[in-house]
mmCIF file of C-alpha atoms in Angstrom:
data_model
loop_
_atom_site.group_PDB
_atom_site.id
_atom_site.type_symbol
_atom_site.label_atom_id
_atom_site.label_comp_id
_atom_site.label_asym_id
_atom_site.label_seq_id
_atom_site.Cartn_x
_atom_site.Cartn_y
_atom_site.Cartn_z
ATOM 1 C CA UNK A 1 -137.859 77.615 -120.280
ATOM 2 C CA UNK A 2 -135.297 78.555 -122.891
ATOM 3 C CA UNK A 3 -132.271 80.600 -121.857
ATOM 4 C CA UNK A 4 -132.683 81.098 -118.102
ATOM 5 C CA UNK A 5 -131.658 84.512 -116.755
ATOM 6 C CA UNK A 6 -129.352 82.918 -114.177
ATOM 7 C CA UNK A 7 -129.073 79.309 -113.030
ATOM 8 C CA UNK A 8 -126.703 76.808 -111.473
ATOM 9 C CA UNK A 9 -124.886 74.759 -114.102
ATOM 10 C CA UNK A 10 -122.762 71.603 -114.251
ATOM 11 C CA UNK A 11 -120.455 70.008 -116.817
ATOM 12 C CA UNK A 12 -120.293 66.260 -117.375
ATOM 13 C CA UNK A 13 -116.808 64.986 -118.091
ATOM 14 C CA UNK A 14 -118.273 61.516 -118.714
ATOM 15 C CA UNK A 15 -120.397 62.671 -121.663
ATOM 16 C CA UNK A 16 -118.202 65.573 -122.851
ATOM 17 C CA UNK A 17 -114.564 64.733 -122.042
ATOM 18 C CA UNK A 18 -111.656 67.040 -122.931
ATOM 19 C CA UNK A 19 -111.484 67.380 -126.696
ATOM 20 C CA UNK A 20 -115.257 67.193 -127.155
ATOM 21 C CA UNK A 21 -117.480 70.236 -127.605
ATOM 22 C CA UNK A 22 -118.160 72.070 -124.322
ATOM 23 C CA UNK A 23 -121.636 71.655 -122.879
ATOM 24 C CA UNK A 24 -123.501 72.623 -119.735
ATOM 25 C CA UNK A 25 -126.397 70.933 -117.968
ATOM 26 C CA UNK A 26 -128.940 72.257 -115.457
ATOM 27 C CA UNK A 27 -129.429 71.055 -111.902
ATOM 28 C CA UNK A 28 -132.477 68.910 -112.749
ATOM 29 C CA UNK A 29 -130.625 67.065 -115.520
ATOM 30 C CA UNK A 30 -127.620 66.530 -113.271
ATOM 31 C CA UNK A 31 -129.903 64.425 -111.051
ATOM 32 C CA UNK A 32 -132.181 62.810 -113.619
ATOM 33 C CA UNK A 33 -129.888 62.185 -116.615
ATOM 34 C CA UNK A 34 -126.320 62.221 -115.202
ATOM 35 C CA UNK A 35 -126.759 60.811 -111.712
ATOM 36 C CA UNK A 36 -123.938 58.248 -112.053
ATOM 37 C CA UNK A 37 -121.614 60.405 -114.172
ATOM 38 C CA UNK A 38 -118.584 62.450 -113.201
ATOM 39 C CA UNK A 39 -119.771 66.045 -112.840
ATOM 40 C CA UNK A 40 -118.160 69.275 -111.747
ATOM 41 C CA UNK A 41 -119.947 72.417 -110.663
ATOM 42 C CA UNK A 42 -119.779 75.647 -112.683
ATOM 43 C CA UNK A 43 -121.712 77.670 -110.118
ATOM 44 C CA UNK A 44 -124.015 80.102 -111.977
ATOM 45 C CA UNK A 45 -124.103 81.390 -115.539
ATOM 46 C CA UNK A 46 -126.448 83.917 -117.099
ATOM 47 C CA UNK A 47 -128.654 83.481 -120.181
ATOM 48 C CA UNK A 48 -127.862 79.786 -120.566
ATOM 49 C CA UNK A 49 -130.028 76.936 -121.849
ATOM 50 C CA UNK A 50 -129.376 73.356 -120.786
ATOM 51 C CA UNK A 51 -127.502 71.290 -123.439
ATOM 52 C CA UNK A 52 -128.437 67.870 -122.052
ATOM 53 C CA UNK A 53 -129.395 65.489 -124.846
ATOM 54 C CA UNK A 54 -128.667 67.804 -127.790
ATOM 55 C CA UNK A 55 -126.151 67.163 -130.574
ATOM 56 C CA UNK A 56 -123.206 67.560 -128.173
ATOM 57 C CA UNK A 57 -124.304 64.379 -126.375
ATOM 58 C CA UNK A 58 -123.989 61.570 -128.927
ATOM 59 C CA UNK A 59 -125.301 58.656 -126.882
ATOM 60 C CA UNK A 60 -127.584 60.402 -124.410
ATOM 61 C CA UNK A 61 -131.194 61.568 -124.629
ATOM 62 C CA UNK A 62 -132.572 63.982 -122.079
ATOM 63 C CA UNK A 63 -135.172 62.231 -119.886
ATOM 64 C CA UNK A 64 -136.899 65.479 -118.925
ATOM 65 C CA UNK A 65 -137.248 67.048 -122.376
ATOM 66 C CA UNK A 66 -136.348 64.678 -125.229
ATOM 67 C CA UNK A 67 -137.481 67.105 -127.965
ATOM 68 C CA UNK A 68 -134.594 69.589 -127.840
ATOM 69 C CA UNK A 69 -132.918 71.692 -130.479
ATOM 70 C CA UNK A 70 -129.594 70.433 -131.780
ATOM 71 C CA UNK A 71 -127.587 73.461 -130.643
ATOM 72 C CA UNK A 72 -128.169 76.329 -128.223
ATOM 73 C CA UNK A 73 -126.612 79.135 -130.243
ATOM 74 C CA UNK A 74 -127.116 81.723 -127.494
ATOM 75 C CA UNK A 75 -124.954 79.854 -124.971
ATOM 76 C CA UNK A 76 -121.453 81.096 -124.216
ATOM 77 C CA UNK A 77 -118.668 78.730 -123.225
ATOM 78 C CA UNK A 78 -115.189 79.074 -121.765
ATOM 79 C CA UNK A 79 -112.522 76.870 -120.191
ATOM 80 C CA UNK A 80 -114.687 76.410 -117.107
ATOM 81 C CA UNK A 81 -116.683 73.783 -119.014
ATOM 82 C CA UNK A 82 -113.511 71.655 -119.142
ATOM 83 C CA UNK A 83 -112.808 72.204 -115.436
ATOM 84 C CA UNK A 84 -110.112 74.871 -116.005
ATOM 85 C CA UNK A 85 -110.162 78.315 -114.446
ATOM 86 C CA UNK A 86 -108.299 81.619 -114.181
ATOM 87 C CA UNK A 87 -105.561 82.917 -116.489
ATOM 88 C CA UNK A 88 -103.393 80.006 -115.320
ATOM 89 C CA UNK A 89 -105.922 77.492 -116.737
ATOM 90 C CA UNK A 90 -105.740 75.192 -113.740
ATOM 91 C CA UNK A 91 -108.453 72.963 -112.182
ATOM 92 C CA UNK A 92 -110.126 73.767 -108.905
ATOM 93 C CA UNK A 93 -109.296 72.421 -106.446
ATOM 94 C CA UNK A 94 -105.777 72.106 -107.803
ATOM 95 C CA UNK A 95 -103.827 69.224 -106.202
ATOM 96 C CA UNK A 96 -100.531 70.751 -107.345
ATOM 97 C CA UNK A 97 -101.213 74.219 -105.928
ATOM 98 C CA UNK A 98 -99.922 74.504 -102.367
ATOM 99 C CA UNK A 99 -100.705 78.222 -102.024
ATOM 100 C CA UNK A 100 -104.037 78.855 -100.229
ATOM 101 C CA UNK A 101 -105.921 81.369 -102.356
ATOM 102 C CA UNK A 102 -109.521 82.399 -102.775
ATOM 103 C CA UNK A 103 -111.212 82.076 -106.166
ATOM 104 C CA UNK A 104 -113.288 85.097 -107.281
ATOM 105 C CA UNK A 105 -115.736 85.181 -110.185
ATOM 106 C CA UNK A 106 -115.704 88.019 -112.726
ATOM 107 C CA UNK A 107 -119.236 89.343 -113.227
ATOM 108 C CA UNK A 108 -118.632 90.078 -116.937
ATOM 109 C CA UNK A 109 -116.937 86.967 -118.393
ATOM 110 C CA UNK A 110 -118.047 84.795 -115.404
ATOM 111 C CA UNK A 111 -114.678 83.027 -115.250
ATOM 112 C CA UNK A 112 -113.072 82.319 -111.864
ATOM 113 C CA UNK A 113 -109.686 83.778 -110.875
ATOM 114 C CA UNK A 114 -107.128 83.254 -108.143
ATOM 115 C CA UNK A 115 -106.795 86.371 -106.026
ATOM 116 C CA UNK A 116 -103.077 86.529 -106.756
ATOM 117 C CA UNK A 117 -103.679 86.575 -110.526
ATOM 118 C CA UNK A 118 -105.836 89.711 -110.659
ATOM 119 C CA UNK A 119 -103.054 92.321 -110.786
ATOM 120 C CA UNK A 120 -104.283 93.867 -107.532
ATOM 121 C CA UNK A 121 -104.606 92.695 -103.960
ATOM 122 C CA UNK A 122 -108.291 91.866 -103.357
ATOM 123 C CA UNK A 123 -109.901 93.697 -100.425
ATOM 124 C CA UNK A 124 -111.358 91.730 -97.557
ATOM 125 C CA UNK A 125 -114.189 89.560 -98.866
ATOM 126 C CA UNK A 126 -116.753 91.541 -96.868
ATOM 127 C CA UNK A 127 -115.614 94.855 -98.345
ATOM 128 C CA UNK A 128 -116.728 94.203 -101.930
ATOM 129 C CA UNK A 129 -119.573 92.405 -103.692
ATOM 130 C CA UNK A 130 -118.445 92.053 -107.308
ATOM 131 C CA UNK A 131 -115.244 91.917 -109.347
ATOM 132 C CA UNK A 132 -114.346 92.722 -112.948
ATOM 133 C CA UNK A 133 -111.165 91.003 -114.176
ATOM 134 C CA UNK A 134 -108.271 92.612 -116.029
ATOM 135 C CA UNK A 135 -109.330 91.440 -119.501
ATOM 136 C CA UNK A 136 -112.919 92.640 -119.020
ATOM 137 C CA UNK A 137 -111.730 96.031 -117.725
ATOM 138 C CA UNK A 138 -109.780 96.430 -120.980
ATOM 139 C CA UNK A 139 -112.854 95.544 -123.015
ATOM 140 C CA UNK A 140 -115.210 97.654 -120.865
ATOM 141 C CA UNK A 141 -112.752 100.535 -120.539
ATOM 142 C CA UNK A 142 -115.551 103.000 -119.699
ATOM 143 C CA UNK A 143 -115.615 101.471 -116.191
ATOM 144 C CA UNK A 144 -112.293 103.159 -115.437
ATOM 145 C CA UNK A 145 -114.115 106.509 -115.450
ATOM 146 C CA UNK A 146 -116.364 105.231 -112.650
ATOM 147 C CA UNK A 147 -113.593 103.512 -110.703
ATOM 148 C CA UNK A 148 -112.260 106.574 -108.779
ATOM 149 C CA UNK A 149 -115.749 107.202 -107.376
ATOM 150 C CA UNK A 150 -117.145 103.688 -106.977
ATOM 151 C CA UNK A 151 -114.487 100.957 -107.024
ATOM 152 C CA UNK A 152 -113.533 99.627 -103.585
ATOM 153 C CA UNK A 153 -109.751 99.595 -104.024
ATOM 154 C CA UNK A 154 -109.827 103.259 -105.076
ATOM 155 C CA UNK A 155 -112.538 104.342 -102.684
ATOM 156 C CA UNK A 156 -110.750 106.851 -100.419
ATOM 157 C CA UNK A 157 -111.962 109.927 -98.620
ATOM 158 C CA UNK A 158 -111.087 113.142 -100.414
ATOM 159 C CA UNK A 159 -111.037 116.536 -98.689
ATOM 160 C CA UNK A 160 -110.816 120.068 -100.019
ATOM 161 C CA UNK A 161 -107.314 121.619 -99.884
ATOM 162 C CA UNK A 162 -106.895 124.179 -97.121
ATOM 163 C CA UNK A 163 -105.230 127.508 -98.117
ATOM 164 C CA UNK A 164 -103.366 129.844 -95.702
ATOM 165 C CA UNK A 165 -105.592 131.084 -92.905
ATOM 166 C CA UNK A 166 -106.943 134.663 -93.087
ATOM 167 C CA UNK A 167 -110.727 134.346 -92.843
ATOM 168 C CA UNK A 168 -112.591 131.421 -91.411
ATOM 169 C CA UNK A 169 -116.112 130.319 -90.873
ATOM 170 C CA UNK A 170 -116.534 127.651 -88.218
ATOM 171 C CA UNK A 171 -119.592 125.429 -88.562
ATOM 172 C CA UNK A 172 -119.449 123.799 -85.166
ATOM 173 C CA UNK A 173 -122.695 121.921 -85.640
ATOM 174 C CA UNK A 174 -121.392 120.213 -88.759
ATOM 175 C CA UNK A 175 -117.884 119.760 -87.468
ATOM 176 C CA UNK A 176 -116.437 121.406 -90.611
ATOM 177 C CA UNK A 177 -114.047 124.341 -90.928
ATOM 178 C CA UNK A 178 -113.573 126.010 -94.318
ATOM 179 C CA UNK A 179 -110.664 128.451 -94.665
ATOM 180 C CA UNK A 180 -110.739 130.698 -97.704
ATOM 181 C CA UNK A 181 -108.544 133.570 -98.903
ATOM 182 C CA UNK A 182 -109.139 135.794 -101.917
ATOM 183 C CA UNK A 183 -106.762 138.120 -103.663
ATOM 184 C CA UNK A 184 -107.744 141.696 -104.552
ATOM 185 C CA UNK A 185 -107.508 140.833 -108.277
ATOM 186 C CA UNK A 186 -110.037 138.018 -107.860
ATOM 187 C CA UNK A 187 -112.423 140.411 -106.107
ATOM 188 C CA UNK A 188 -112.124 142.987 -108.902
ATOM 189 C CA UNK A 189 -112.765 140.398 -111.613
ATOM 190 C CA UNK A 190 -115.859 139.114 -109.818
ATOM 191 C CA UNK A 191 -117.220 142.626 -109.356
ATOM 192 C CA UNK A 192 -116.737 143.368 -113.055
ATOM 193 C CA UNK A 193 -118.468 140.142 -114.128
ATOM 194 C CA UNK A 194 -121.476 140.868 -111.921
ATOM 195 C CA UNK A 195 -121.740 144.475 -113.198
ATOM 196 C CA UNK A 196 -121.050 146.047 -109.807
ATOM 197 C CA UNK A 197 -118.197 148.492 -109.255
ATOM 198 C CA UNK A 198 -115.613 147.603 -106.692
ATOM 199 C CA UNK A 199 -116.559 149.598 -103.601
ATOM 200 C CA UNK A 200 -116.354 148.722 -99.951
ATOM 201 C CA UNK A 201 -120.081 148.361 -99.348
ATOM 202 C CA UNK A 202 -121.771 147.959 -96.043
ATOM 203 C CA UNK A 203 -122.592 144.316 -96.871
ATOM 204 C CA UNK A 204 -118.941 143.552 -97.586
ATOM 205 C CA UNK A 205 -117.863 144.972 -94.258
ATOM 206 C CA UNK A 206 -120.574 142.984 -92.494
ATOM 207 C CA UNK A 207 -119.307 139.859 -94.209
ATOM 208 C CA UNK A 208 -115.799 140.512 -92.989
ATOM 209 C CA UNK A 209 -117.057 141.303 -89.507
ATOM 210 C CA UNK A 210 -118.838 137.942 -89.178
ATOM 211 C CA UNK A 211 -116.006 136.074 -90.923
ATOM 212 C CA UNK A 212 -118.308 134.647 -93.636
ATOM 213 C CA UNK A 213 -116.417 132.738 -96.318
ATOM 214 C CA UNK A 214 -116.559 133.972 -99.877
ATOM 215 C CA UNK A 215 -118.074 131.600 -102.442
ATOM 216 C CA UNK A 216 -116.405 133.277 -105.361
ATOM 217 C CA UNK A 217 -113.108 131.432 -105.205
ATOM 218 C CA UNK A 218 -112.100 128.499 -107.341
ATOM 219 C CA UNK A 219 -113.138 126.001 -104.672
ATOM 220 C CA UNK A 220 -116.579 125.416 -106.196
ATOM 221 C CA UNK A 221 -115.029 124.112 -109.358
ATOM 222 C CA UNK A 222 -112.555 122.044 -107.375
ATOM 223 C CA UNK A 223 -115.417 120.589 -105.347
ATOM 224 C CA UNK A 224 -117.230 119.623 -108.524
ATOM 225 C CA UNK A 225 -114.082 117.976 -109.814
ATOM 226 C CA UNK A 226 -113.657 115.985 -106.605
ATOM 227 C CA UNK A 227 -117.261 114.855 -106.202
ATOM 228 C CA UNK A 228 -119.014 114.737 -109.609
ATOM 229 C CA UNK A 229 -121.168 111.698 -108.785
ATOM 230 C CA UNK A 230 -122.332 113.127 -105.436
ATOM 231 C CA UNK A 231 -123.212 116.512 -106.961
ATOM 232 C CA UNK A 232 -125.114 114.824 -109.796
ATOM 233 C CA UNK A 233 -127.209 112.842 -107.297
ATOM 234 C CA UNK A 234 -128.026 115.923 -105.202
ATOM 235 C CA UNK A 235 -128.954 118.153 -108.119
ATOM 236 C CA UNK A 236 -131.081 115.441 -109.727
ATOM 237 C CA UNK A 237 -133.419 115.595 -106.723
ATOM 238 C CA UNK A 238 -134.165 119.271 -107.421
ATOM 239 C CA UNK A 239 -134.391 119.089 -111.221
ATOM 240 C CA UNK A 240 -137.790 119.771 -112.763
ATOM 241 C CA UNK A 241 -137.532 116.862 -115.168
ATOM 242 C CA UNK A 242 -137.970 119.012 -118.271
ATOM 243 C CA UNK A 243 -134.267 119.282 -119.009
ATOM 244 C CA UNK A 244 -132.491 116.747 -121.198
ATOM 245 C CA UNK A 245 -130.780 114.011 -119.175
ATOM 246 C CA UNK A 246 -127.063 114.566 -118.632
ATOM 247 C CA UNK A 247 -124.701 111.679 -119.397
ATOM 248 C CA UNK A 248 -122.912 110.799 -116.157
ATOM 249 C CA UNK A 249 -120.202 108.967 -118.073
ATOM 250 C CA UNK A 250 -119.273 111.991 -120.208
ATOM 251 C CA UNK A 251 -119.027 114.125 -117.089
ATOM 252 C CA UNK A 252 -116.660 111.621 -115.488
ATOM 253 C CA UNK A 253 -114.633 111.168 -118.673
ATOM 254 C CA UNK A 254 -114.045 114.926 -118.819
ATOM 255 C CA UNK A 255 -112.130 114.605 -115.523
ATOM 256 C CA UNK A 256 -108.699 112.961 -115.366
ATOM 257 C CA UNK A 257 -108.717 109.271 -114.466
ATOM 258 C CA UNK A 258 -106.153 106.488 -114.654
ATOM 259 C CA UNK A 259 -106.455 103.167 -116.507
ATOM 260 C CA UNK A 260 -104.511 100.317 -114.936
ATOM 261 C CA UNK A 261 -103.806 96.742 -115.898
ATOM 262 C CA UNK A 262 -105.653 95.342 -112.888
ATOM 263 C CA UNK A 263 -108.972 93.932 -111.868
ATOM 264 C CA UNK A 264 -111.437 96.165 -110.053
ATOM 265 C CA UNK A 265 -113.616 95.462 -107.018
ATOM 266 C CA UNK A 266 -117.048 97.024 -106.583
ATOM 267 C CA UNK A 267 -119.416 97.498 -103.604
ATOM 268 C CA UNK A 268 -123.093 96.658 -103.462
ATOM 269 C CA UNK A 269 -125.523 98.816 -105.487
ATOM 270 C CA UNK A 270 -122.714 100.222 -107.649
ATOM 271 C CA UNK A 271 -124.632 99.176 -110.761
ATOM 272 C CA UNK A 272 -127.402 101.683 -109.948
ATOM 273 C CA UNK A 273 -124.818 104.478 -110.319
ATOM 274 C CA UNK A 274 -124.070 103.660 -113.971
ATOM 275 C CA UNK A 275 -125.447 106.029 -116.570
ATOM 276 C CA UNK A 276 -128.565 104.852 -118.435
ATOM 277 C CA UNK A 277 -128.798 107.548 -121.078
ATOM 278 C CA UNK A 278 -129.518 106.536 -124.668
ATOM 279 C CA UNK A 279 -125.871 106.667 -125.766
ATOM 280 C CA UNK A 280 -124.666 104.590 -122.816
ATOM 281 C CA UNK A 281 -127.380 101.970 -123.290
ATOM 282 C CA UNK A 282 -126.309 101.668 -126.911
ATOM 283 C CA UNK A 283 -122.688 101.255 -125.800
ATOM 284 C CA UNK A 284 -123.673 98.522 -123.311
ATOM 285 C CA UNK A 285 -125.504 96.693 -126.098
ATOM 286 C CA UNK A 286 -122.522 96.878 -128.452
ATOM 287 C CA UNK A 287 -120.229 95.527 -125.726
ATOM 288 C CA UNK A 288 -122.844 92.890 -124.763
ATOM 289 C CA UNK A 289 -122.901 94.003 -121.133
ATOM 290 C CA UNK A 290 -126.521 95.197 -120.877
ATOM 291 C CA UNK A 291 -126.808 93.179 -117.668
ATOM 292 C CA UNK A 292 -124.610 95.668 -115.811
ATOM 293 C CA UNK A 293 -127.602 97.952 -115.256
ATOM 294 C CA UNK A 294 -129.767 95.098 -113.965
ATOM 295 C CA UNK A 295 -129.692 94.762 -110.183
ATOM 296 C CA UNK A 296 -131.475 91.394 -110.430
ATOM 297 C CA UNK A 297 -128.558 89.966 -112.467
ATOM 298 C CA UNK A 298 -126.252 89.868 -109.462
ATOM 299 C CA UNK A 299 -125.369 86.581 -107.798
ATOM 300 C CA UNK A 300 -126.543 88.078 -104.492
ATOM 301 C CA UNK A 301 -130.018 88.646 -105.947
ATOM 302 C CA UNK A 302 -130.016 85.062 -107.252
ATOM 303 C CA UNK A 303 -129.062 83.671 -103.849
ATOM 304 C CA UNK A 304 -131.669 85.821 -102.066
ATOM 305 C CA UNK A 305 -134.347 84.542 -104.441
ATOM 306 C CA UNK A 306 -133.333 80.956 -103.728
ATOM 307 C CA UNK A 307 -133.548 81.576 -99.982
ATOM 308 C CA UNK A 308 -136.998 83.134 -100.383
ATOM 309 C CA UNK A 309 -138.230 80.223 -102.512
ATOM 310 C CA UNK A 310 -137.008 77.700 -99.915
ATOM 311 C CA UNK A 311 -138.831 79.535 -97.133
ATOM 312 C CA UNK A 312 -142.024 79.495 -99.202
ATOM 313 C CA UNK A 313 -141.689 75.733 -99.833
ATOM 314 C CA UNK A 314 -141.184 75.046 -96.138
ATOM 315 C CA UNK A 315 -144.432 76.805 -95.205
ATOM 316 C CA UNK A 316 -147.353 74.524 -94.307
ATOM 317 C CA UNK A 317 -150.377 75.230 -96.556
ATOM 318 C CA UNK A 318 -152.736 74.092 -93.811
ATOM 319 C CA UNK A 319 -151.258 76.600 -91.369
ATOM 320 C CA UNK A 320 -151.479 79.354 -93.984
ATOM 321 C CA UNK A 321 -155.174 78.519 -94.443
ATOM 322 C CA UNK A 322 -155.789 78.536 -90.685
ATOM 323 C CA UNK A 323 -154.087 81.924 -90.284
ATOM 324 C CA UNK A 324 -156.473 83.438 -92.829
ATOM 325 C CA UNK A 325 -159.589 82.373 -90.834
ATOM 326 C CA UNK A 326 -161.330 83.681 -87.735
ATOM 327 C CA UNK A 327 -161.424 81.726 -84.481
ATOM 328 C CA UNK A 328 -164.729 79.887 -85.147
ATOM 329 C CA UNK A 329 -163.640 78.823 -88.635
ATOM 330 C CA UNK A 330 -160.316 77.589 -87.282
ATOM 331 C CA UNK A 331 -162.020 75.320 -84.711
ATOM 332 C CA UNK A 332 -164.426 73.947 -87.315
ATOM 333 C CA UNK A 333 -161.610 73.218 -89.779
ATOM 334 C CA UNK A 334 -159.515 71.444 -87.159
ATOM 335 C CA UNK A 335 -162.472 69.273 -86.129
ATOM 336 C CA UNK A 336 -163.231 68.347 -89.746
ATOM 337 C CA UNK A 337 -159.566 67.560 -90.366
ATOM 338 C CA UNK A 338 -159.392 65.275 -87.337
ATOM 339 C CA UNK A 339 -162.582 63.472 -88.394
ATOM 340 C CA UNK A 340 -161.221 62.939 -91.908
ATOM 341 C CA UNK A 341 -157.894 61.672 -90.552
ATOM 342 C CA UNK A 342 -159.570 59.202 -88.174
ATOM 343 C CA UNK A 343 -162.026 57.805 -90.698
ATOM 344 C CA UNK A 344 -159.439 57.503 -93.498
ATOM 345 C CA UNK A 345 -157.004 55.706 -91.178
ATOM 346 C CA UNK A 346 -159.713 53.212 -90.129
ATOM 347 C CA UNK A 347 -160.758 52.698 -93.783
ATOM 348 C CA UNK A 348 -157.194 52.010 -95.000
ATOM 349 C CA UNK A 349 -156.438 49.707 -92.067
ATOM 350 C CA UNK A 350 -158.959 47.204 -93.402
ATOM 351 C CA UNK A 351 -156.965 46.926 -96.644
ATOM 352 C CA UNK A 352 -153.761 46.475 -94.703
ATOM 353 C CA UNK A 353 -155.276 43.728 -92.514
ATOM 354 C CA UNK A 354 -156.625 41.880 -95.538
ATOM 355 C CA UNK A 355 -153.436 42.431 -97.590
ATOM 356 C CA UNK A 356 -155.334 43.894 -100.543
ATOM 357 C CA UNK A 357 -154.306 46.776 -102.821
ATOM 358 C CA UNK A 358 -155.983 50.168 -102.493
ATOM 359 C CA UNK A 359 -157.389 51.199 -105.878
ATOM 360 C CA UNK A 360 -158.464 54.524 -107.267
ATOM 361 C CA UNK A 361 -162.125 53.449 -107.057
ATOM 362 C CA UNK A 362 -161.716 52.658 -103.329
ATOM 363 C CA UNK A 363 -160.482 56.182 -102.561
ATOM 364 C CA UNK A 364 -163.286 57.741 -104.592
ATOM 365 C CA UNK A 365 -165.834 55.560 -102.751
ATOM 366 C CA UNK A 366 -164.404 56.632 -99.374
ATOM 367 C CA UNK A 367 -164.741 60.347 -100.081
ATOM 368 C CA UNK A 368 -168.261 59.931 -101.462
ATOM 369 C CA UNK A 369 -169.270 58.137 -98.262
ATOM 370 C CA UNK A 370 -167.466 60.736 -96.139
ATOM 371 C CA UNK A 371 -169.326 63.599 -97.808
ATOM 372 C CA UNK A 372 -172.620 61.736 -97.434
ATOM 373 C CA UNK A 373 -172.097 61.194 -93.709
ATOM 374 C CA UNK A 374 -171.094 64.850 -93.303
ATOM 375 C CA UNK A 375 -174.335 66.013 -94.971
ATOM 376 C CA UNK A 376 -176.439 63.724 -92.742
ATOM 377 C CA UNK A 377 -174.749 65.121 -89.645
ATOM 378 C CA UNK A 378 -175.367 68.665 -90.830
ATOM 379 C CA UNK A 379 -179.054 68.045 -91.602
ATOM 380 C CA UNK A 380 -179.690 66.590 -88.120
ATOM 381 C CA UNK A 381 -178.386 69.738 -86.436
ATOM 382 C CA UNK A 382 -181.024 72.053 -84.856
ATOM 383 C CA UNK A 383 -180.490 75.752 -84.449
ATOM 384 C CA UNK A 384 -182.264 77.811 -81.777
ATOM 385 C CA UNK A 385 -182.619 81.604 -81.453
ATOM 386 C CA UNK A 386 -182.660 83.064 -77.972
#
């Protein structure tokens, strides 16, 4: 199938020991071609083609596909193919490591890391779905602009600052209280910008009487600064579609954000929040991380697909056929199946009693006779109309 989008891989230390070129083999070849060899699991890798039997294996030919290219130039290799992981380059499990620690896979480089070697304390395993290691965060530095809004370890609730109380509008239904105060200078500037002279109008007095908050303060801009991603999602629902798409990344990069020398942890569906404008797609291609915008690239999607395939394989085709029929058809099919089962069992028992081999011609003869008997039974039936 060529380079498979994502598949489980293994490395064979018998065929490619330390010092030899790294190579990876698929699950099928691990059974068929390396069943007695010393293997270690690499879990899953993306866009990889099985190396079994190519030029990296000097004395082995693949039993499943002997005609293979000499080298798979699109494959990427790291220390995992020698059984070494993390920045500490240790095996897993490590007999010399007495510290219990969880190994986490980076979704970009696909290496595995000890939790204590990520530069940040990992959240609880149920709180995040994917991790990007320190080195990959340096290479994909644009992710730091998304981190304050999306990353789990920075995901905190942010509230608007509350100024001194003078006017208030209580929204009891929403459970929110906004407290806003404006200076006289701010009011004059707003009146001048809108082309209206500063007079105490009847509407202004009504506004004060009902304690309505003014929307002319600087809190709108502060709100936009605090929640750029949320505002972008809301406004996109009301856009007409005729305007040019706005780059989410540029909007986030215009706000202050901090780059750290740590790994980052991300929740489910965070990939769907990444910008897919033309410039960003070009950047992903240059950094070779186009897969970040693909929800089907995730390990969770791979595992869900495997579960779905297993459920399909476990389904009985006969039961599926029965469920698609009406009641009369179901009864007829069951009767025909039982007749076939009984007659075939009796036919094969004769071979067993005589100790003779069942040949292809015998099976063909049985089914010809079975069909002939079925037609004779059908022709003898009489149908009456009331």
